[in-house]
Amino acid sequence: MSRHTTFRVGGPAQYLATAESPEELGALFACCRRENVPFFLLGNGSNLLVGDRGFRGVVIRLGKSFSGVKADGQRLTAGAGALLSQAARTALDHGLSGMEPLSGIPGTVGGAVRMNAGAYGREMAELVETAEVMDAEGRRYVLSGKELAFGYRDSAVRRKALTVLGATFFLEEASPEQIAARMREFAERRREKQPLEYPSAGSTFKRPEGYYAGKLIMDAGLRGFCLGGAQVSEKHCGFIVNKGNATAADIAGLIRETADIVQKRFQVTLEPEVIFLGDF
């Protein structure tokens, strides 16, 4: 799984399957339930830490048929497997503004809707008009933005164990030149502030109410703190990075130790944004 996560760590999956249609996806879910085999739906692996011993079960990927993006008036429709960068680029091409702050997030549309991804003051909750989802029984239906009940890094999709098949965004009209300029501005801010030169899963922790995780970690004296090949980024303390030879155990251990030290020092609980998959 090191080939399929942005941390670039993780042991093997027992099985890897690709669904090329909603029908195939539903059939895979049904097969796994019937055989009592654990399964995990993989996006771009940008918010995922897989254990060094891998995952005993089926990792399911979405095929190319889930990656389409198209614009119609002020609406942009994207499959769950489309990258946010691809959706933002299509919006730019059609003079549709709103996705610029999210364009640098290295995740898929499905994962972004599930966790209400956000950056630079903009969240998916502000953009998603509807999402097509599938429940555990393979039934497909459409949820409105209100029905998705977005919260901070949360949604009804996550809480109800639904699967996103695609989403429609309602965006504002603007000139492509203005949109491109904003995308360049956000890209530059990322390069300046974030450790993009190292494998990571983006922001490691959710933002505690009333605080910023990165500042708490910095104030605890943990800038550059290492465990094996994992490090609290020297550039941005909210990121834990793989310096090149980290194991999943290194990263998981550093996440736990960082949270423990912050808890003891400031009595603030840091909750990981990262999803843990497999045996730790």
PDB file of C-alpha atoms in Angstrom:
ATOM      1  CA  MET A   1       0.000   0.000   0.000  1.00  0.00           C
ATOM      2  CA  SER A   2       3.038   2.280   0.078  1.00  0.00           C
ATOM      3  CA  ARG A   3       2.356   2.727  -3.660  1.00  0.00           C
ATOM      4  CA  HIS A   4      -1.155   3.988  -2.966  1.00  0.00           C
ATOM      5  CA  THR A   5      -0.719   6.466  -0.084  1.00  0.00           C
ATOM      6  CA  THR A   6       0.860   9.915   0.042  1.00  0.00           C
ATOM      7  CA  PHE A   7       2.776   8.893   3.192  1.00  0.00           C
ATOM      8  CA  ARG A   8       4.539   6.298   0.957  1.00  0.00           C
ATOM      9  CA  VAL A   9       4.388   3.654   3.687  1.00  0.00           C
ATOM     10  CA  GLY A  10       2.229   0.612   4.365  1.00  0.00           C
ATOM     11  CA  GLY A  11       2.339  -3.142   3.884  1.00  0.00           C
ATOM     12  CA  PRO A  12       0.394  -5.193   1.348  1.00  0.00           C
ATOM     13  CA  ALA A  13      -3.346  -5.472   0.992  1.00  0.00           C
ATOM     14  CA  GLN A  14      -4.607  -9.036   0.885  1.00  0.00           C
ATOM     15  CA  TYR A  15      -6.727  -8.194  -2.175  1.00  0.00           C
ATOM     16  CA  LEU A  16      -7.004  -5.188  -4.477  1.00  0.00           C
ATOM     17  CA  ALA A  17     -10.113  -4.744  -6.630  1.00  0.00           C
ATOM     18  CA  THR A  18     -11.174  -2.032  -9.063  1.00  0.00           C
ATOM     19  CA  ALA A  19     -14.831  -1.169  -9.634  1.00  0.00           C
ATOM     20  CA  GLU A  20     -15.590   0.225 -13.072  1.00  0.00           C
ATOM     21  CA  SER A  21     -19.258   1.048 -12.421  1.00  0.00           C
ATOM     22  CA  PRO A  22     -21.659   1.598  -9.518  1.00  0.00           C
ATOM     23  CA  GLU A  23     -23.066  -1.861 -10.219  1.00  0.00           C
ATOM     24  CA  GLU A  24     -19.636  -3.446  -9.867  1.00  0.00           C
ATOM     25  CA  LEU A  25     -19.013  -1.453  -6.709  1.00  0.00           C
ATOM     26  CA  GLY A  26     -22.269  -2.647  -5.183  1.00  0.00           C
ATOM     27  CA  ALA A  27     -21.452  -6.234  -6.178  1.00  0.00           C
ATOM     28  CA  LEU A  28     -18.026  -5.966  -4.523  1.00  0.00           C
ATOM     29  CA  PHE A  29     -19.595  -4.657  -1.319  1.00  0.00           C
ATOM     30  CA  ALA A  30     -22.137  -7.489  -1.357  1.00  0.00           C
ATOM     31  CA  CYS A  31     -19.433 -10.100  -1.989  1.00  0.00           C
ATOM     32  CA  CYS A  32     -17.313  -8.833   0.899  1.00  0.00           C
ATOM     33  CA  ARG A  33     -20.270  -8.835   3.269  1.00  0.00           C
ATOM     34  CA  ARG A  34     -21.353 -12.314   2.140  1.00  0.00           C
ATOM     35  CA  GLU A  35     -17.853 -13.730   2.641  1.00  0.00           C
ATOM     36  CA  ASN A  36     -17.372 -11.730   5.856  1.00  0.00           C
ATOM     37  CA  VAL A  37     -14.210 -10.103   4.473  1.00  0.00           C
ATOM     38  CA  PRO A  38     -13.242  -6.592   5.649  1.00  0.00           C
ATOM     39  CA  PHE A  39     -13.040  -3.996   2.885  1.00  0.00           C
ATOM     40  CA  PHE A  40     -11.866  -0.418   2.492  1.00  0.00           C
ATOM     41  CA  LEU A  41     -12.692   2.044  -0.279  1.00  0.00           C
ATOM     42  CA  LEU A  42      -9.506   3.822  -1.358  1.00  0.00           C
ATOM     43  CA  GLY A  43      -9.417   7.323  -2.792  1.00  0.00           C
ATOM     44  CA  ASN A  44      -6.081   8.958  -3.508  1.00  0.00           C
ATOM     45  CA  GLY A  45      -4.614   7.725  -0.208  1.00  0.00           C
ATOM     46  CA  SER A  46      -3.908  11.302   0.851  1.00  0.00           C
ATOM     47  CA  ASN A  47      -5.390  10.989   4.337  1.00  0.00           C
ATOM     48  CA  LEU A  48      -4.457   7.384   5.060  1.00  0.00           C
ATOM     49  CA  LEU A  49      -1.856   5.520   7.115  1.00  0.00           C
ATOM     50  CA  VAL A  50      -1.661   1.778   6.445  1.00  0.00           C
ATOM     51  CA  GLY A  51       0.111  -0.474   8.948  1.00  0.00           C
ATOM     52  CA  ASP A  52       3.446  -2.065   8.066  1.00  0.00           C
ATOM     53  CA  ARG A  53       1.844  -5.509   8.024  1.00  0.00           C
ATOM     54  CA  GLY A  54      -0.758  -4.291   5.576  1.00  0.00           C
ATOM     55  CA  PHE A  55      -4.487  -4.926   5.538  1.00  0.00           C
ATOM     56  CA  ARG A  56      -6.146  -8.333   5.694  1.00  0.00           C
ATOM     57  CA  GLY A  57      -9.100  -7.675   3.458  1.00  0.00           C
ATOM     58  CA  VAL A  58     -10.084  -6.069   0.171  1.00  0.00           C
ATOM     59  CA  VAL A  59      -8.956  -2.605  -0.843  1.00  0.00           C
ATOM     60  CA  ILE A  60     -11.370  -1.287  -3.475  1.00  0.00           C
ATOM     61  CA  ARG A  61     -10.418   1.389  -5.972  1.00  0.00           C
ATOM     62  CA  LEU A  62     -12.741   3.338  -8.258  1.00  0.00           C
ATOM     63  CA  GLY A  63     -12.016   2.944 -11.975  1.00  0.00           C
ATOM     64  CA  LYS A  64     -11.790   5.598 -14.676  1.00  0.00           C
ATOM     65  CA  SER A  65     -15.553   5.714 -15.144  1.00  0.00           C
ATOM     66  CA  PHE A  66     -15.747   7.464 -11.753  1.00  0.00           C
ATOM     67  CA  SER A  67     -13.268  10.180 -12.752  1.00  0.00           C
ATOM     68  CA  GLY A  68     -15.289  12.291 -15.187  1.00  0.00           C
ATOM     69  CA  VAL A  69     -15.798  16.031 -14.662  1.00  0.00           C
ATOM     70  CA  LYS A  70     -18.170  18.213 -16.673  1.00  0.00           C
ATOM     71  CA  ALA A  71     -19.621  21.700 -16.451  1.00  0.00           C
ATOM     72  CA  ASP A  72     -23.138  22.847 -17.285  1.00  0.00           C
ATOM     73  CA  GLY A  73     -23.844  26.493 -16.626  1.00  0.00           C
ATOM     74  CA  GLN A  74     -22.808  27.240 -13.046  1.00  0.00           C
ATOM     75  CA  ARG A  75     -22.846  23.579 -12.071  1.00  0.00           C
ATOM     76  CA  LEU A  76     -19.832  21.314 -12.057  1.00  0.00           C
ATOM     77  CA  THR A  77     -20.437  17.567 -11.787  1.00  0.00           C
ATOM     78  CA  ALA A  78     -17.566  15.255 -10.839  1.00  0.00           C
ATOM     79  CA  GLY A  79     -17.234  11.549 -10.198  1.00  0.00           C
ATOM     80  CA  ALA A  80     -16.036  10.426  -6.785  1.00  0.00           C
ATOM     81  CA  GLY A  81     -12.730   9.246  -8.225  1.00  0.00           C
ATOM     82  CA  ALA A  82     -11.854  12.586  -9.832  1.00  0.00           C
ATOM     83  CA  LEU A  83      -9.037  14.479  -8.175  1.00  0.00           C
ATOM     84  CA  LEU A  84      -9.913  17.839  -6.649  1.00  0.00           C
ATOM     85  CA  SER A  85      -7.159  19.372  -8.785  1.00  0.00           C
ATOM     86  CA  GLN A  86      -8.862  17.983 -11.905  1.00  0.00           C
ATOM     87  CA  ALA A  87     -12.252  19.354 -10.830  1.00  0.00           C
ATOM     88  CA  ALA A  88     -10.706  22.759 -10.108  1.00  0.00           C
ATOM     89  CA  ARG A  89      -8.975  22.799 -13.490  1.00  0.00           C
ATOM     90  CA  THR A  90     -12.245  22.025 -15.290  1.00  0.00           C
ATOM     91  CA  ALA A  91     -13.943  24.800 -13.315  1.00  0.00           C
ATOM     92  CA  LEU A  92     -11.187  27.180 -14.424  1.00  0.00           C
ATOM     93  CA  ASP A  93     -11.628  26.160 -18.062  1.00  0.00           C
ATOM     94  CA  HIS A  94     -15.338  27.036 -17.846  1.00  0.00           C
ATOM     95  CA  GLY A  95     -14.951  30.285 -15.903  1.00  0.00           C
ATOM     96  CA  LEU A  96     -16.347  28.877 -12.661  1.00  0.00           C
ATOM     97  CA  SER A  97     -14.951  30.136  -9.369  1.00  0.00           C
ATOM     98  CA  GLY A  98     -15.060  28.705  -5.847  1.00  0.00           C
ATOM     99  CA  MET A  99     -12.731  25.719  -5.937  1.00  0.00           C
ATOM    100  CA  GLU A 100      -9.471  27.659  -6.078  1.00  0.00           C
ATOM    101  CA  PRO A 101      -8.575  27.257  -2.361  1.00  0.00           C
ATOM    102  CA  LEU A 102      -9.164  23.496  -2.613  1.00  0.00           C
ATOM    103  CA  SER A 103      -7.256  22.977  -5.851  1.00  0.00           C
ATOM    104  CA  GLY A 104      -4.036  21.965  -4.090  1.00  0.00           C
ATOM    105  CA  ILE A 105      -5.596  19.300  -1.856  1.00  0.00           C
ATOM    106  CA  PRO A 106      -4.261  15.964  -3.200  1.00  0.00           C
ATOM    107  CA  GLY A 107      -7.505  14.059  -2.633  1.00  0.00           C
ATOM    108  CA  THR A 108     -10.484  12.830  -4.606  1.00  0.00           C
ATOM    109  CA  VAL A 109     -13.929  14.387  -4.802  1.00  0.00           C
ATOM    110  CA  GLY A 110     -15.441  11.436  -2.947  1.00  0.00           C
ATOM    111  CA  GLY A 111     -13.001  11.666  -0.060  1.00  0.00           C
ATOM    112  CA  ALA A 112     -13.341  15.442   0.081  1.00  0.00           C
ATOM    113  CA  VAL A 113     -17.137  15.262   0.360  1.00  0.00           C
ATOM    114  CA  ARG A 114     -16.927  12.518   2.985  1.00  0.00           C
ATOM    115  CA  MET A 115     -14.657  14.538   5.273  1.00  0.00           C
ATOM    116  CA  ASN A 116     -15.825  18.026   4.264  1.00  0.00           C
ATOM    117  CA  ALA A 117     -12.304  18.902   3.159  1.00  0.00           C
ATOM    118  CA  GLY A 118     -11.297  22.509   3.417  1.00  0.00           C
ATOM    119  CA  ALA A 119      -8.438  24.940   2.977  1.00  0.00           C
ATOM    120  CA  TYR A 120      -7.877  28.679   3.311  1.00  0.00           C
ATOM    121  CA  GLY A 121     -11.342  29.363   4.721  1.00  0.00           C
ATOM    122  CA  ARG A 122     -13.322  27.400   2.130  1.00  0.00           C
ATOM    123  CA  GLU A 123     -14.984  24.019   2.757  1.00  0.00           C
ATOM    124  CA  MET A 124     -16.808  21.544   0.564  1.00  0.00           C
ATOM    125  CA  ALA A 125     -19.978  22.344   2.531  1.00  0.00           C
ATOM    126  CA  GLU A 126     -20.086  25.761   0.833  1.00  0.00           C
ATOM    127  CA  LEU A 127     -19.851  24.324  -2.666  1.00  0.00           C
ATOM    128  CA  VAL A 128     -21.658  20.969  -2.785  1.00  0.00           C
ATOM    129  CA  GLU A 129     -25.221  21.217  -4.089  1.00  0.00           C
ATOM    130  CA  THR A 130     -25.921  17.468  -4.200  1.00  0.00           C
ATOM    131  CA  ALA A 131     -24.064  14.175  -3.909  1.00  0.00           C
ATOM    132  CA  GLU A 132     -25.000  10.758  -5.248  1.00  0.00           C
ATOM    133  CA  VAL A 133     -24.309   8.094  -2.627  1.00  0.00           C
ATOM    134  CA  MET A 134     -24.612   4.347  -2.139  1.00  0.00           C
ATOM    135  CA  ASP A 135     -25.590   2.721   1.131  1.00  0.00           C
ATOM    136  CA  ALA A 136     -24.356  -0.568   2.586  1.00  0.00           C
ATOM    137  CA  GLU A 137     -27.091  -2.478   0.744  1.00  0.00           C
ATOM    138  CA  GLY A 138     -26.065  -1.083  -2.632  1.00  0.00           C
ATOM    139  CA  ARG A 139     -29.001   1.340  -2.922  1.00  0.00           C
ATOM    140  CA  ARG A 140     -28.219   4.600  -4.738  1.00  0.00           C
ATOM    141  CA  TYR A 141     -29.801   7.965  -4.005  1.00  0.00           C
ATOM    142  CA  VAL A 142     -29.066  11.680  -4.096  1.00  0.00           C
ATOM    143  CA  LEU A 143     -28.565  13.831  -1.000  1.00  0.00           C
ATOM    144  CA  SER A 144     -28.846  17.626  -0.963  1.00  0.00           C
ATOM    145  CA  GLY A 145     -26.186  19.755   0.645  1.00  0.00           C
ATOM    146  CA  LYS A 146     -28.456  20.155   3.674  1.00  0.00           C
ATOM    147  CA  GLU A 147     -29.020  16.398   3.914  1.00  0.00           C
ATOM    148  CA  LEU A 148     -25.269  15.825   3.815  1.00  0.00           C
ATOM    149  CA  ALA A 149     -25.210  17.597   7.203  1.00  0.00           C
ATOM    150  CA  PHE A 150     -21.638  18.772   6.925  1.00  0.00           C
ATOM    151  CA  GLY A 151     -19.618  19.461  10.060  1.00  0.00           C
ATOM    152  CA  TYR A 152     -15.960  20.174  10.706  1.00  0.00           C
ATOM    153  CA  ARG A 153     -14.126  17.410   8.794  1.00  0.00           C
ATOM    154  CA  ASP A 154     -17.353  15.440   8.962  1.00  0.00           C
ATOM    155  CA  SER A 155     -20.554  14.665   7.060  1.00  0.00           C
ATOM    156  CA  ALA A 156     -23.535  12.337   7.010  1.00  0.00           C
ATOM    157  CA  VAL A 157     -21.562  10.276   4.485  1.00  0.00           C
ATOM    158  CA  ARG A 158     -18.997   9.399   7.137  1.00  0.00           C
ATOM    159  CA  ARG A 159     -21.433   9.047  10.017  1.00  0.00           C
ATOM    160  CA  LYS A 160     -23.807   6.761   8.093  1.00  0.00           C
ATOM    161  CA  ALA A 161     -21.054   4.755   6.344  1.00  0.00           C
ATOM    162  CA  LEU A 162     -22.244   5.812   2.895  1.00  0.00           C
ATOM    163  CA  THR A 163     -20.140   5.806  -0.264  1.00  0.00           C
ATOM    164  CA  VAL A 164     -19.949   8.868  -2.510  1.00  0.00           C
ATOM    165  CA  LEU A 165     -20.388   8.108  -6.212  1.00  0.00           C
ATOM    166  CA  GLY A 166     -20.245  11.696  -7.434  1.00  0.00           C
ATOM    167  CA  ALA A 167     -21.107  15.278  -6.536  1.00  0.00           C
ATOM    168  CA  THR A 168     -22.475  18.436  -8.133  1.00  0.00           C
ATOM    169  CA  PHE A 169     -21.054  21.818  -7.156  1.00  0.00           C
ATOM    170  CA  PHE A 170     -22.760  25.187  -7.662  1.00  0.00           C
ATOM    171  CA  LEU A 171     -20.088  27.766  -8.453  1.00  0.00           C
ATOM    172  CA  GLU A 172     -19.817  31.454  -9.299  1.00  0.00           C
ATOM    173  CA  GLU A 173     -18.986  32.820 -12.724  1.00  0.00           C
ATOM    174  CA  ALA A 174     -15.683  34.674 -13.069  1.00  0.00           C
ATOM    175  CA  SER A 175     -13.036  35.284 -15.681  1.00  0.00           C
ATOM    176  CA  PRO A 176     -10.546  32.437 -16.199  1.00  0.00           C
ATOM    177  CA  GLU A 177      -7.739  34.952 -15.704  1.00  0.00           C
ATOM    178  CA  GLN A 178      -9.004  35.868 -12.214  1.00  0.00           C
ATOM    179  CA  ILE A 179      -9.492  32.217 -11.297  1.00  0.00           C
ATOM    180  CA  ALA A 180      -6.020  31.240 -12.540  1.00  0.00           C
ATOM    181  CA  ALA A 181      -4.456  34.090 -10.572  1.00  0.00           C
ATOM    182  CA  ARG A 182      -6.153  32.901  -7.369  1.00  0.00           C
ATOM    183  CA  MET A 183      -5.037  29.327  -7.999  1.00  0.00           C
ATOM    184  CA  ARG A 184      -1.440  30.520  -8.439  1.00  0.00           C
ATOM    185  CA  GLU A 185      -1.729  32.553  -5.228  1.00  0.00           C
ATOM    186  CA  PHE A 186      -2.916  29.569  -3.184  1.00  0.00           C
ATOM    187  CA  ALA A 187      -0.287  27.308  -4.768  1.00  0.00           C
ATOM    188  CA  GLU A 188       2.440  29.762  -3.780  1.00  0.00           C
ATOM    189  CA  ARG A 189       1.129  29.979  -0.231  1.00  0.00           C
ATOM    190  CA  ARG A 190       1.269  26.178   0.000  1.00  0.00           C
ATOM    191  CA  ARG A 191       4.837  26.071  -1.263  1.00  0.00           C
ATOM    192  CA  GLU A 192       5.883  28.714   1.252  1.00  0.00           C
ATOM    193  CA  LYS A 193       4.134  27.258   4.303  1.00  0.00           C
ATOM    194  CA  GLN A 194       3.866  23.491   3.781  1.00  0.00           C
ATOM    195  CA  PRO A 195       6.541  20.752   3.570  1.00  0.00           C
ATOM    196  CA  LEU A 196       5.559  19.608   0.086  1.00  0.00           C
ATOM    197  CA  GLU A 197       9.029  18.151  -0.474  1.00  0.00           C
ATOM    198  CA  TYR A 198       8.306  15.235   1.879  1.00  0.00           C
ATOM    199  CA  PRO A 199       5.615  12.536   1.820  1.00  0.00           C
ATOM    200  CA  SER A 200       2.824  13.322   4.273  1.00  0.00           C
ATOM    201  CA  ALA A 201      -0.944  13.194   4.686  1.00  0.00           C
ATOM    202  CA  GLY A 202      -1.361  16.953   4.895  1.00  0.00           C
ATOM    203  CA  SER A 203      -2.516  18.345   8.220  1.00  0.00           C
ATOM    204  CA  THR A 204      -2.070  15.504  10.691  1.00  0.00           C
ATOM    205  CA  PHE A 205      -4.515  16.702  13.340  1.00  0.00           C
ATOM    206  CA  LYS A 206      -7.931  18.300  13.335  1.00  0.00           C
ATOM    207  CA  ARG A 207      -8.091  21.861  14.589  1.00  0.00           C
ATOM    208  CA  PRO A 208      -8.988  21.839  18.316  1.00  0.00           C
ATOM    209  CA  GLU A 209     -11.721  24.315  19.151  1.00  0.00           C
ATOM    210  CA  GLY A 210     -10.146  27.620  20.053  1.00  0.00           C
ATOM    211  CA  TYR A 211      -6.614  26.567  19.055  1.00  0.00           C
ATOM    212  CA  TYR A 212      -4.403  25.703  16.111  1.00  0.00           C
ATOM    213  CA  ALA A 213      -2.788  22.275  16.210  1.00  0.00           C
ATOM    214  CA  GLY A 214       0.432  23.434  14.567  1.00  0.00           C
ATOM    215  CA  LYS A 215       0.965  26.257  17.072  1.00  0.00           C
ATOM    216  CA  LEU A 216       0.295  23.976  20.050  1.00  0.00           C
ATOM    217  CA  ILE A 217       2.842  21.492  18.718  1.00  0.00           C
ATOM    218  CA  MET A 218       5.384  24.250  18.087  1.00  0.00           C
ATOM    219  CA  ASP A 219       4.820  25.769  21.531  1.00  0.00           C
ATOM    220  CA  ALA A 220       5.364  22.327  23.068  1.00  0.00           C
ATOM    221  CA  GLY A 221       8.887  22.435  21.616  1.00  0.00           C
ATOM    222  CA  LEU A 222       8.261  19.666  19.093  1.00  0.00           C
ATOM    223  CA  ARG A 223       9.383  21.353  15.866  1.00  0.00           C
ATOM    224  CA  GLY A 224      11.677  18.853  14.134  1.00  0.00           C
ATOM    225  CA  PHE A 225      10.948  16.140  16.727  1.00  0.00           C
ATOM    226  CA  CYS A 226      11.703  12.714  15.229  1.00  0.00           C
ATOM    227  CA  LEU A 227      10.767   9.109  15.809  1.00  0.00           C
ATOM    228  CA  GLY A 228      12.623   6.809  13.455  1.00  0.00           C
ATOM    229  CA  GLY A 229      12.152   8.198   9.963  1.00  0.00           C
ATOM    230  CA  ALA A 230       9.086  10.272  10.907  1.00  0.00           C
ATOM    231  CA  GLN A 231       9.395  13.936  11.828  1.00  0.00           C
ATOM    232  CA  VAL A 232       7.262  16.832  13.006  1.00  0.00           C
ATOM    233  CA  SER A 233       7.884  19.161  10.083  1.00  0.00           C
ATOM    234  CA  GLU A 234      10.318  21.979  10.716  1.00  0.00           C
ATOM    235  CA  LYS A 235       8.447  24.049   8.151  1.00  0.00           C
ATOM    236  CA  HIS A 236       4.924  23.553   9.547  1.00  0.00           C
ATOM    237  CA  CYS A 237       4.414  21.779  12.865  1.00  0.00           C
ATOM    238  CA  GLY A 238       0.911  20.693  11.886  1.00  0.00           C
ATOM    239  CA  PHE A 239       2.455  18.189   9.462  1.00  0.00           C
ATOM    240  CA  ILE A 240       4.143  14.904  10.302  1.00  0.00           C
ATOM    241  CA  VAL A 241       6.322  13.873   7.381  1.00  0.00           C
ATOM    242  CA  ASN A 242       8.172  10.834   6.133  1.00  0.00           C
ATOM    243  CA  LYS A 243      11.825  11.883   5.895  1.00  0.00           C
ATOM    244  CA  GLY A 244      12.456   9.036   3.477  1.00  0.00           C
ATOM    245  CA  ASN A 245      12.798   5.856   5.508  1.00  0.00           C
ATOM    246  CA  ALA A 246       9.876   6.031   7.930  1.00  0.00           C
ATOM    247  CA  THR A 247       7.710   3.036   8.744  1.00  0.00           C
ATOM    248  CA  ALA A 248       4.008   3.239   9.493  1.00  0.00           C
ATOM    249  CA  ALA A 249       4.903   2.387  13.095  1.00  0.00           C
ATOM    250  CA  ASP A 250       7.242   5.418  13.209  1.00  0.00           C
ATOM    251  CA  ILE A 251       4.493   7.729  11.961  1.00  0.00           C
ATOM    252  CA  ALA A 252       1.780   6.275  14.202  1.00  0.00           C
ATOM    253  CA  GLY A 253       4.094   6.441  17.201  1.00  0.00           C
ATOM    254  CA  LEU A 254       5.004  10.053  16.499  1.00  0.00           C
ATOM    255  CA  ILE A 255       1.335  10.983  16.130  1.00  0.00           C
ATOM    256  CA  ARG A 256       0.563   9.412  19.512  1.00  0.00           C
ATOM    257  CA  GLU A 257       3.591  10.921  21.249  1.00  0.00           C
ATOM    258  CA  THR A 258       2.933  14.389  19.847  1.00  0.00           C
ATOM    259  CA  ALA A 259      -0.685  14.266  21.012  1.00  0.00           C
ATOM    260  CA  ASP A 260       0.387  12.998  24.455  1.00  0.00           C
ATOM    261  CA  ILE A 261       2.923  15.782  24.955  1.00  0.00           C
ATOM    262  CA  VAL A 262       0.455  18.481  23.880  1.00  0.00           C
ATOM    263  CA  GLN A 263      -2.188  17.012  26.201  1.00  0.00           C
ATOM    264  CA  LYS A 264       0.176  17.041  29.168  1.00  0.00           C
ATOM    265  CA  ARG A 265       1.500  20.516  28.418  1.00  0.00           C
ATOM    266  CA  PHE A 266      -1.712  22.347  27.500  1.00  0.00           C
ATOM    267  CA  GLN A 267      -4.575  19.974  28.460  1.00  0.00           C
ATOM    268  CA  VAL A 268      -5.785  20.095  24.854  1.00  0.00           C
ATOM    269  CA  THR A 269      -6.674  16.907  22.996  1.00  0.00           C
ATOM    270  CA  LEU A 270      -5.347  16.570  19.454  1.00  0.00           C
ATOM    271  CA  GLU A 271      -7.479  14.282  17.300  1.00  0.00           C
ATOM    272  CA  PRO A 272      -5.820  12.866  14.165  1.00  0.00           C
ATOM    273  CA  GLU A 273      -7.314  13.651  10.776  1.00  0.00           C
ATOM    274  CA  VAL A 274      -5.437  10.652   9.421  1.00  0.00           C
ATOM    275  CA  ILE A 275      -7.308   7.361   8.941  1.00  0.00           C
ATOM    276  CA  PHE A 276      -5.510   4.291  10.316  1.00  0.00           C
ATOM    277  CA  LEU A 277      -5.951   1.097   8.318  1.00  0.00           C
ATOM    278  CA  GLY A 278      -4.611  -2.335   9.261  1.00  0.00           C
ATOM    279  CA  ASP A 279      -2.893  -3.619  12.363  1.00  0.00           C
ATOM    280  CA  PHE A 280      -0.969  -1.113  14.501  1.00  0.00           C
TER     281      PHE A 280
END
